[in-house]
Short mmCIF file of C-alpha atoms and ligand atoms in Angstrom, two decimals:
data_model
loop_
_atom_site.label_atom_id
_atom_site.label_comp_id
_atom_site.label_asym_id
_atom_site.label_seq_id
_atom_site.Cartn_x
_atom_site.Cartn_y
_atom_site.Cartn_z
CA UNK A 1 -10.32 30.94 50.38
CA UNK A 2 -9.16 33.74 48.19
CA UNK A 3 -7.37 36.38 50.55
CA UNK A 4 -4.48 37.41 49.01
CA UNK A 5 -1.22 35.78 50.13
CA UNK A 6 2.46 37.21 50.12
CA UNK A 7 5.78 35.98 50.68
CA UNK A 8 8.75 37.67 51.71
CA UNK A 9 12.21 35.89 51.36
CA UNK A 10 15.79 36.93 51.56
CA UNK A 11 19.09 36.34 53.48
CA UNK A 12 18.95 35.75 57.70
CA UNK A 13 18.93 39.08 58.87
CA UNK A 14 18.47 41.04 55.60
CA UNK A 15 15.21 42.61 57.36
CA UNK A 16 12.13 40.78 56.60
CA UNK A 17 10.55 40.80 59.88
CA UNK A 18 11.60 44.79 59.98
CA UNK A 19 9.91 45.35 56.80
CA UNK A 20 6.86 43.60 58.00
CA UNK A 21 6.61 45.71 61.11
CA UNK A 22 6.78 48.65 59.15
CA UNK A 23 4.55 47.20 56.44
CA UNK A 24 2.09 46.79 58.80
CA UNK A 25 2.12 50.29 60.00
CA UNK A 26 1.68 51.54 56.98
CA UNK A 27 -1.28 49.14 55.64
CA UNK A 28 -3.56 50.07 58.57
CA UNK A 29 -3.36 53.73 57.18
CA UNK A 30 -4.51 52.30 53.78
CA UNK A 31 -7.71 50.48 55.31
CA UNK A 32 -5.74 46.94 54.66
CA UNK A 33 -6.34 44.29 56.88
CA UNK A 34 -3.48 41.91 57.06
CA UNK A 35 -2.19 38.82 59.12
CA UNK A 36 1.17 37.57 59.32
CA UNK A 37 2.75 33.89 59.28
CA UNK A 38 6.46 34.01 60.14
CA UNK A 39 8.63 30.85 59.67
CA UNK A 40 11.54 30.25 62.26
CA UNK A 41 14.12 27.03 62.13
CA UNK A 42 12.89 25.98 65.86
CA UNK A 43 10.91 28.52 67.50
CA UNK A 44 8.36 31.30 67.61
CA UNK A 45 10.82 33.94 68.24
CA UNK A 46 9.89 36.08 64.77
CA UNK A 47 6.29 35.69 65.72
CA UNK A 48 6.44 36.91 69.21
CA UNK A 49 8.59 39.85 68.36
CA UNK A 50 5.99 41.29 65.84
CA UNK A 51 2.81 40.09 68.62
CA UNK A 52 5.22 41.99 70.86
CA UNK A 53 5.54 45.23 68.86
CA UNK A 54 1.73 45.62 69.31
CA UNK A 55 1.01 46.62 65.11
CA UNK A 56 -1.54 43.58 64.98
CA UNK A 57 -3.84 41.71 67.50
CA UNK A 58 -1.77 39.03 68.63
CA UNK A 59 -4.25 36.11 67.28
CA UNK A 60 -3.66 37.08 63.62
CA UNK A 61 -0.18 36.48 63.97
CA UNK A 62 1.35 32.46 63.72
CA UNK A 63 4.19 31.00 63.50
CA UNK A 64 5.01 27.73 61.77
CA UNK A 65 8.45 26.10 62.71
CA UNK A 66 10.37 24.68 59.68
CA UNK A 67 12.75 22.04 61.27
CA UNK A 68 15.20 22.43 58.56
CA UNK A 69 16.05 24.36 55.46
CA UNK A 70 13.28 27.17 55.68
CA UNK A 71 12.87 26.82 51.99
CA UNK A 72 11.08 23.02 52.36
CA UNK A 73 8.20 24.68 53.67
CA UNK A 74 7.13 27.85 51.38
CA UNK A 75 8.44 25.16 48.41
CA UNK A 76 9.00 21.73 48.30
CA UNK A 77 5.81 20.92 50.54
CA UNK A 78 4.17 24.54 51.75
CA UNK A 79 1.28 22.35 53.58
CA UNK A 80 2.21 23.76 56.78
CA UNK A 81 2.01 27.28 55.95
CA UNK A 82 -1.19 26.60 53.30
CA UNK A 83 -3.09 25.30 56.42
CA UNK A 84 -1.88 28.38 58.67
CA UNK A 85 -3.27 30.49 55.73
CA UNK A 86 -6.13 28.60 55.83
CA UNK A 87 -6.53 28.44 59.80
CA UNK A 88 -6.48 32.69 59.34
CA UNK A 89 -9.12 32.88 56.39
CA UNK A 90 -11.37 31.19 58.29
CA UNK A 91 -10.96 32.44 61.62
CA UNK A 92 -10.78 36.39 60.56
CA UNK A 93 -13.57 36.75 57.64
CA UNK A 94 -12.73 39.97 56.89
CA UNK A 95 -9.07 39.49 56.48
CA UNK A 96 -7.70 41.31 53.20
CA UNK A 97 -4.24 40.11 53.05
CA UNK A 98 -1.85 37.37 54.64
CA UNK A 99 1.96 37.80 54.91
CA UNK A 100 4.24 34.76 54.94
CA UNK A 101 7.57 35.58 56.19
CA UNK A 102 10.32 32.99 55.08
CA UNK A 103 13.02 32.02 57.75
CA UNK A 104 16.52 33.41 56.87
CA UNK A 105 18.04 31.26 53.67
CA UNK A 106 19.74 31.51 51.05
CA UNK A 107 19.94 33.13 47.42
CA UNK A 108 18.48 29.92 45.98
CA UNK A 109 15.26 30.14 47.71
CA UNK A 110 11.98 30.77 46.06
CA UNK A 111 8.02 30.19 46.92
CA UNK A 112 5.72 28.09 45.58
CA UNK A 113 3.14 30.08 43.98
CA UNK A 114 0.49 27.41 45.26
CA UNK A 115 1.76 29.32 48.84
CA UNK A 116 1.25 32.92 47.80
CA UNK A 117 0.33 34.69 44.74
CA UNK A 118 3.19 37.22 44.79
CA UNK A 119 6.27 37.51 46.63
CA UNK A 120 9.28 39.59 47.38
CA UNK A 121 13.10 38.99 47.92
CA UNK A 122 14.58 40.94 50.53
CA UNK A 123 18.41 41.64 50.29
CA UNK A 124 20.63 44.50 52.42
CA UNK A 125 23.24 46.47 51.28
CA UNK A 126 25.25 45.24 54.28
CA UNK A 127 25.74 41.50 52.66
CA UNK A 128 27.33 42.87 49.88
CA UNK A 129 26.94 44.76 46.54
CA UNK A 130 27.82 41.95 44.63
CA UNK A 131 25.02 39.86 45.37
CA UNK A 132 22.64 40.50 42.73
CA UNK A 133 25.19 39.70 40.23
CA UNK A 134 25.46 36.54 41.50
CA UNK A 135 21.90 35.63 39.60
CA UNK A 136 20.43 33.75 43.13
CA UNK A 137 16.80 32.49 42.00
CA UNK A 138 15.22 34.46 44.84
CA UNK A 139 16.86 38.11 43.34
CA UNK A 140 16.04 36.99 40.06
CA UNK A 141 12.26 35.51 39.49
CA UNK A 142 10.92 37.19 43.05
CA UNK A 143 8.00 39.55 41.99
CA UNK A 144 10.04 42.39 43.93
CA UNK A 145 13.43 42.67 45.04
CA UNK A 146 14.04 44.90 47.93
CA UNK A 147 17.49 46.06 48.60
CA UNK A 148 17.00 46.99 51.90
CA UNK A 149 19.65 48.92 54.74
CA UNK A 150 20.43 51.64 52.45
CA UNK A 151 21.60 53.93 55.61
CA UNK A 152 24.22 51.62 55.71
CA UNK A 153 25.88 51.53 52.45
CA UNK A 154 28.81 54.56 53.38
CA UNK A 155 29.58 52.58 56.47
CA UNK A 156 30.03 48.97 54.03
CA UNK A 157 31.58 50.30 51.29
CA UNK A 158 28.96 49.34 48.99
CA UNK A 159 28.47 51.71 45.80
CA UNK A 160 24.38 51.73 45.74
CA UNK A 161 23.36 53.39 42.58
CA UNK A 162 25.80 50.25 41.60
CA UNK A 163 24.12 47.49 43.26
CA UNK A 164 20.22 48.54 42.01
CA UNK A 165 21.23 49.12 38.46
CA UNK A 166 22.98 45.07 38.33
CA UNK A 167 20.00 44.52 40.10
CA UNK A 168 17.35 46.15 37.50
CA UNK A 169 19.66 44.42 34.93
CA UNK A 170 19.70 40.44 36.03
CA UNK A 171 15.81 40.74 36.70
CA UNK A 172 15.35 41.94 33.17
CA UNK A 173 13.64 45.06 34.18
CA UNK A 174 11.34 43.52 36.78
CA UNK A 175 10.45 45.77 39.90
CA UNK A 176 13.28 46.66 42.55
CA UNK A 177 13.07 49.30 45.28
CA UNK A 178 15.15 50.68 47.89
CA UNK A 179 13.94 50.62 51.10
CA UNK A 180 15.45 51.57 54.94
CA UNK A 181 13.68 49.82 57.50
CA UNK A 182 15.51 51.94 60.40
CA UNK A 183 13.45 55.21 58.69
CA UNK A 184 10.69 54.25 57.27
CA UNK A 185 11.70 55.46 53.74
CA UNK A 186 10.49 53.17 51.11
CA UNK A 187 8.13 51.23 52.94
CA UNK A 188 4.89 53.10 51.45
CA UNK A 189 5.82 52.25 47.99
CA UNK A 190 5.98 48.26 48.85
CA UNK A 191 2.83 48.96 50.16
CA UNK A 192 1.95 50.33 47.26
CA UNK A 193 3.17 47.38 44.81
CA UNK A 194 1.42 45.03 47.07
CA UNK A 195 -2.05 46.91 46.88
CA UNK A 196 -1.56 47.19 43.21
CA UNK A 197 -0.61 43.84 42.15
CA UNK A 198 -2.10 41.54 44.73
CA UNK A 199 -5.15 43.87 46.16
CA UNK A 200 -5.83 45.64 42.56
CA UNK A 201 -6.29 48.79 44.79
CA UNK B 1 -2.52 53.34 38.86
CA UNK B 2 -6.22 53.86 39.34
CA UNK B 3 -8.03 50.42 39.42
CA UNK B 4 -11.24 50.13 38.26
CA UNK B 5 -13.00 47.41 40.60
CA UNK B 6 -16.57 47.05 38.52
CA UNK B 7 -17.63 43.67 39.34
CA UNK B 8 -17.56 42.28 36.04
CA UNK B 9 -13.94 42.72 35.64
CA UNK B 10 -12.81 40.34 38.43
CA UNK B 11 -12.43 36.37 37.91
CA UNK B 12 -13.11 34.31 41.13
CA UNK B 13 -13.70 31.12 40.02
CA UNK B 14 -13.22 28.59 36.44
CA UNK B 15 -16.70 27.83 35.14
CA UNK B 16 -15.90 25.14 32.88
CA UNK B 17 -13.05 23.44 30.20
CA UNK B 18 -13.30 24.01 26.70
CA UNK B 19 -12.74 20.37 25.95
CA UNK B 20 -16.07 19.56 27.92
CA UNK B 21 -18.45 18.54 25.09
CA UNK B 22 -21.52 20.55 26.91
CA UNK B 23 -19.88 23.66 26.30
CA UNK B 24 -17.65 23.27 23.31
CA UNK B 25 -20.16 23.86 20.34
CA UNK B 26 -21.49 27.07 22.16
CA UNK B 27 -17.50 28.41 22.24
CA UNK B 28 -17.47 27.16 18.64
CA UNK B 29 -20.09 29.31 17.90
CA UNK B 30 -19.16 32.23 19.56
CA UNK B 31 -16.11 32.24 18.09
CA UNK B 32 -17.37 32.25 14.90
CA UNK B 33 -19.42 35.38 15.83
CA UNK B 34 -16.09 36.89 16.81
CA UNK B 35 -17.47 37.00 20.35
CA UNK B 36 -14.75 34.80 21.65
CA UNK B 37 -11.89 36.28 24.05
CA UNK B 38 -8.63 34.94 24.95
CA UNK B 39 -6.38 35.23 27.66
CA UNK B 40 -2.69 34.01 27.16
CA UNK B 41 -1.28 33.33 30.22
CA UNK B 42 2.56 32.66 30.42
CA UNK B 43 3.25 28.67 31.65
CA UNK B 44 5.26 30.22 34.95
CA UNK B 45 2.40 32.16 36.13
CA UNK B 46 -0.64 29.27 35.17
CA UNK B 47 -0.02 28.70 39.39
CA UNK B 48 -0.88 32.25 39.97
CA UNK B 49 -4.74 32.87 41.57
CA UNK B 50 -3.99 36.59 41.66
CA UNK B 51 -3.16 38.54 38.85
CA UNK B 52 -4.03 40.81 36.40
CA UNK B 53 -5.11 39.70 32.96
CA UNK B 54 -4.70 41.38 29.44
CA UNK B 55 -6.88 39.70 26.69
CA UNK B 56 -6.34 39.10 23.08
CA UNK B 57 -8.75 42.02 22.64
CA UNK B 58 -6.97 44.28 24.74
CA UNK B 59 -9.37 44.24 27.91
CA UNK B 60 -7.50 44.13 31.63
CA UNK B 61 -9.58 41.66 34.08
CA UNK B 62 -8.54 40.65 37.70
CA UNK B 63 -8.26 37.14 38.75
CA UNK B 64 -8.98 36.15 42.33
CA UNK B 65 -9.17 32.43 42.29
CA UNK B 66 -9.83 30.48 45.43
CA UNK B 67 -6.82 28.27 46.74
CA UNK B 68 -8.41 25.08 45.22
CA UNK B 69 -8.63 26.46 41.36
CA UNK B 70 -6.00 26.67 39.28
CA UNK B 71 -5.59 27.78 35.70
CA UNK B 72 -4.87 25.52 32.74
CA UNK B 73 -5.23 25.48 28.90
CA UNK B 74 -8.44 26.01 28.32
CA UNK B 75 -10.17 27.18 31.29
CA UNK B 76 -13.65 29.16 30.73
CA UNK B 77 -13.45 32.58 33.31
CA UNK B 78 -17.03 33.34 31.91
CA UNK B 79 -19.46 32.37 29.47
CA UNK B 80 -22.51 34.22 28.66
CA UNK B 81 -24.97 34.43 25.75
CA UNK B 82 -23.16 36.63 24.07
CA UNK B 83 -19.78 36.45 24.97
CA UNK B 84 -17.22 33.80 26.60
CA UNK B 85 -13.36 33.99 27.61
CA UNK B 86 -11.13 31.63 27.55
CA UNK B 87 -7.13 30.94 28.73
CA UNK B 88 -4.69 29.54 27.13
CA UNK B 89 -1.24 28.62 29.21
CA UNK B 90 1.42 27.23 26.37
CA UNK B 91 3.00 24.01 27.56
CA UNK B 92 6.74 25.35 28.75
CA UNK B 93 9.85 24.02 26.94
CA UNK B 94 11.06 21.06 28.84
CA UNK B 95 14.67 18.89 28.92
CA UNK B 96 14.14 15.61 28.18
CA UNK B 97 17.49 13.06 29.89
CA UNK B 98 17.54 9.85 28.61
CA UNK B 99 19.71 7.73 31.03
CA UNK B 100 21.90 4.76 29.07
CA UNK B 101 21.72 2.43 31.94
CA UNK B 102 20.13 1.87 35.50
CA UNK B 103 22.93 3.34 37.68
CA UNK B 104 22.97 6.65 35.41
CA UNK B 105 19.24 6.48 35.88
CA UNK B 106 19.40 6.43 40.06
CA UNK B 107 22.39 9.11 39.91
CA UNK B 108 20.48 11.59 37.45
CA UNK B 109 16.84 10.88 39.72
CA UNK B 110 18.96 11.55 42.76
CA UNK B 111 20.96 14.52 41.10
CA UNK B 112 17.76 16.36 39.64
CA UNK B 113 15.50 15.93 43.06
CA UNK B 114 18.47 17.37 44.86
CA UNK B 115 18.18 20.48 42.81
CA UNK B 116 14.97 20.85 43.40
CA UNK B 117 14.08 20.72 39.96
CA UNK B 118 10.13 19.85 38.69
CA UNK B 119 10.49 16.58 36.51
CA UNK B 120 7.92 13.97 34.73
CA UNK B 121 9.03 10.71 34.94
CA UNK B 122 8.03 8.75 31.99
CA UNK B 123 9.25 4.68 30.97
CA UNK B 124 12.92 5.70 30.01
CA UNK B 125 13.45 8.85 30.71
CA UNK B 126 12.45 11.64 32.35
CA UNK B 127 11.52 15.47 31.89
CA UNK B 128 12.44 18.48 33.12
CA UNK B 129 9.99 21.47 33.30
CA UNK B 130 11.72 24.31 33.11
CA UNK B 131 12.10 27.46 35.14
CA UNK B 132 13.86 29.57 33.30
CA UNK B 133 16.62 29.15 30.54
CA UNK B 134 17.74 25.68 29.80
CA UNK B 135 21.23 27.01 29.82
CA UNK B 136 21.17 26.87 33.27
CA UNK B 137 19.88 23.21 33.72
CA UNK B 138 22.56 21.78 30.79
CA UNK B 139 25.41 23.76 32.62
CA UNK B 140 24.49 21.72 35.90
CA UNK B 141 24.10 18.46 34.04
CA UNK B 142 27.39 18.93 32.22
CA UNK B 143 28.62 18.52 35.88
CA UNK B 144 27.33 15.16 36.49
CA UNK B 145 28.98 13.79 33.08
CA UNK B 146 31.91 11.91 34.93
CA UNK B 147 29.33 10.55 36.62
CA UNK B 148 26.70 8.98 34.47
CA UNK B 149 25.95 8.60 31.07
CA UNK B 150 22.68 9.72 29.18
CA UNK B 151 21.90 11.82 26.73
CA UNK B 152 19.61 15.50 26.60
CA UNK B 153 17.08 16.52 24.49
CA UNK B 154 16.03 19.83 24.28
CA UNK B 155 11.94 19.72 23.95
CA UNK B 156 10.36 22.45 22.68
CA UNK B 157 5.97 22.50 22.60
N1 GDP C 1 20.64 50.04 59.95
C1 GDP C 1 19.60 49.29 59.59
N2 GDP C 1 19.32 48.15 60.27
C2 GDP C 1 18.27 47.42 59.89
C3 GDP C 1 17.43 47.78 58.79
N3 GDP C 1 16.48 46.83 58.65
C4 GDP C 1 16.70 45.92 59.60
N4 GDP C 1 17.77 46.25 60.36
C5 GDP C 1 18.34 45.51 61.50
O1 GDP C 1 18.87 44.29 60.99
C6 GDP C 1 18.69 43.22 61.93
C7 GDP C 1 17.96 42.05 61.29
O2 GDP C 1 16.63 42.46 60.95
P1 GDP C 1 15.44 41.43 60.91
O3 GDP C 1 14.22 42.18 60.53
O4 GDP C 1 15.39 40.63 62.15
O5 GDP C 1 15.92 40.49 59.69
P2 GDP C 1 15.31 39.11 59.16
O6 GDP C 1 16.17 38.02 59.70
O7 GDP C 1 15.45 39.21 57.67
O8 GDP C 1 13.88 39.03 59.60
C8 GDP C 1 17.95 43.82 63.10
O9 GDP C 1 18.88 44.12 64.10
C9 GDP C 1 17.33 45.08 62.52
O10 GDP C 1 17.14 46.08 63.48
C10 GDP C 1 17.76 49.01 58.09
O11 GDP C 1 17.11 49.39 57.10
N5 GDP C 1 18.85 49.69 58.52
MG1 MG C 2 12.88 37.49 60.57
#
């Protein structure tokens, strides 16, 4: 049981399942071999939208239903998603890497890092560029902080180059990127940061 | 970054404690022949089983524990005839609250668990470990003051 495992948190609709569809695109070109775990209040609906988009055979994808706050289950008591992780590893040998999409909280949430061994926070430009100021524990000790929907910031009056600088400056330094799921742009250097720091590749 | 991925630099599992008495005089030893590396580890990321590593002597390695290891002070990553490394995780500050009576006691339990905060209980008090500055925990508990009394303790190890 050592496959790498990575968690991506961030607001509801921020784009976490649209960064893992992309992500996944881009990870077959570098050789990776992923699965996915989503985590949805009450249903699979995550899950079947990414089995759906056809980027992964449809048996390395599961979902695991919270019930309540999403964070209980990649926090308080991850044993749920652990055993999902588990359930992959052993069904796909040759798996390289397992992504654990949170369900939609909020700025508070962060993973256990008996979950995953690295994870990201995924924000949009559309919430609003105040939010990294507002020193949420998921913007500030997430390994990487994506602020993601850049295409939108004329339309939301957001002030970008604004937003990522408070953003490089509450996470003392640590890594941000922008990314724009809608293009594409950005998504090869998460891919990137994961293969570095997770796959040492 | 170009990773080099030579065997010998990767760390899947712990093969043994300093404190175990089989092993201690031959770490002893190899510490006096200056053959002894360290690997500090930062108390946050002790959970991690992925990571990279920087020794005392300035050598990366890659960790890639399985799910059921987990680092702690003193964990052997190898040991050889001629060379062993070692981790060391410092024990993270921690806020100690001593309640003054019972009901502060249930109100502070109840206040800290809904915060989601990590905490040691011990006879009459209890502990928090913390994540992060303790700014941030003593601004909450000044909050609760109306509420209960006790006292905090900053602990630093
Ligand atoms: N314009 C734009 N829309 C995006 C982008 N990323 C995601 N979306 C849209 O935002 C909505 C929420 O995305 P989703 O991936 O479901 O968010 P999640 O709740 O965080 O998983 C969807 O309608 C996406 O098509 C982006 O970069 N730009
Ligand atoms: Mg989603």
């Amino acid at each position: 049981m050592n496959v790498a495992r990575v968690g991506i948190g961030g607001p509801v609709g921020s784009g976490k399942t649209a960064l893992i569809e992309r992500l996944l695109m881009v990870l077959k070109e570098k050789n990776v071999k992923p699965a996915v775990i989503t985590n949805d209040l009450v249903t699979d609906e995550d899950a079947e939208r990414i089995k759906g988009g056809g980027y992964l055979e449809e048996d390395k994808v599961l979902a695991v239903q919270a019930g309540a706050c999403p964070h209980t289950v990649i926090r308080e008591d991850p044993s749920l998603n652990i055993s999902a992780a588990n359930y992959l590893e052993e069904k796909f040998p040759d798996l390289d890497l397992i992504l654990i999409e949170s369900g939609g909280d909020n700025l508070a949430s962060t993973f256990s890092l008996d979950l995953v061994d690295w994870w990201i926070f995924v924000i949009d430009v559309a919430g609003g560029d105040d939010i990294p100021r507002k020193n949420g524990p998921g913007v500030i000790k997430s390994d990487l902080l994506i602020i993601n929907k850049t295409d939108l910031a004329p339309y939301v009056n957001v002030n970008l180059k604004k937003m990522i600088d408070e953003a490089i400056e509450v996470r003392s330094g640590k890594d941000v990127l922008e990314l724009n799921c809608k293009t594409g742009l950005g998504v090869s250097e998460v891919a990137d940061k994961i293969c570095k720091n997770v796959l040492f590749r | 970054m170009t990773v080099d991925t030579s065997k010998d630099l990767f760390f899947d599992k712990i093969v043994g404690f300093e404190s175990d008495p089989k092993i201690s005089d031959k770490l002893h030893s190899l510490e006096h022949k200056g053959a002894l590396d360290i690997i500090d580890v930062k108390f946050e990321d002790a959970q991690r089983r992925r990571m990279r590593l920087k020794s005392r002597k300035g050598k990366y390695y890659y960790l890639t524990l399985s799910r059921d290891q987990k680092l702690s002070n003193g964990s052997v990553l190898s040991l050889e005839d001629n060379s062993a490394i070692v981790v060391r995780v410092a024990d993270g500050p921690k806020i100690r609250i001593i309640p003054h009576d019972t009901s502060s006691a249930l109100r502070l339990g109840y206040f800290c668990g809904n915060l989601h905060w990590k905490v040691g209980f011990e006879k009459k008090f209890i502990e928090i470990v913390l994540d992060g500055e303790a700014k941030n925990y003593l601004d909450r508990l000044e909050n609760l003051k109306d509420f209960a009394k006790f006292e905090c303790l900053e602990v630093d190890t």
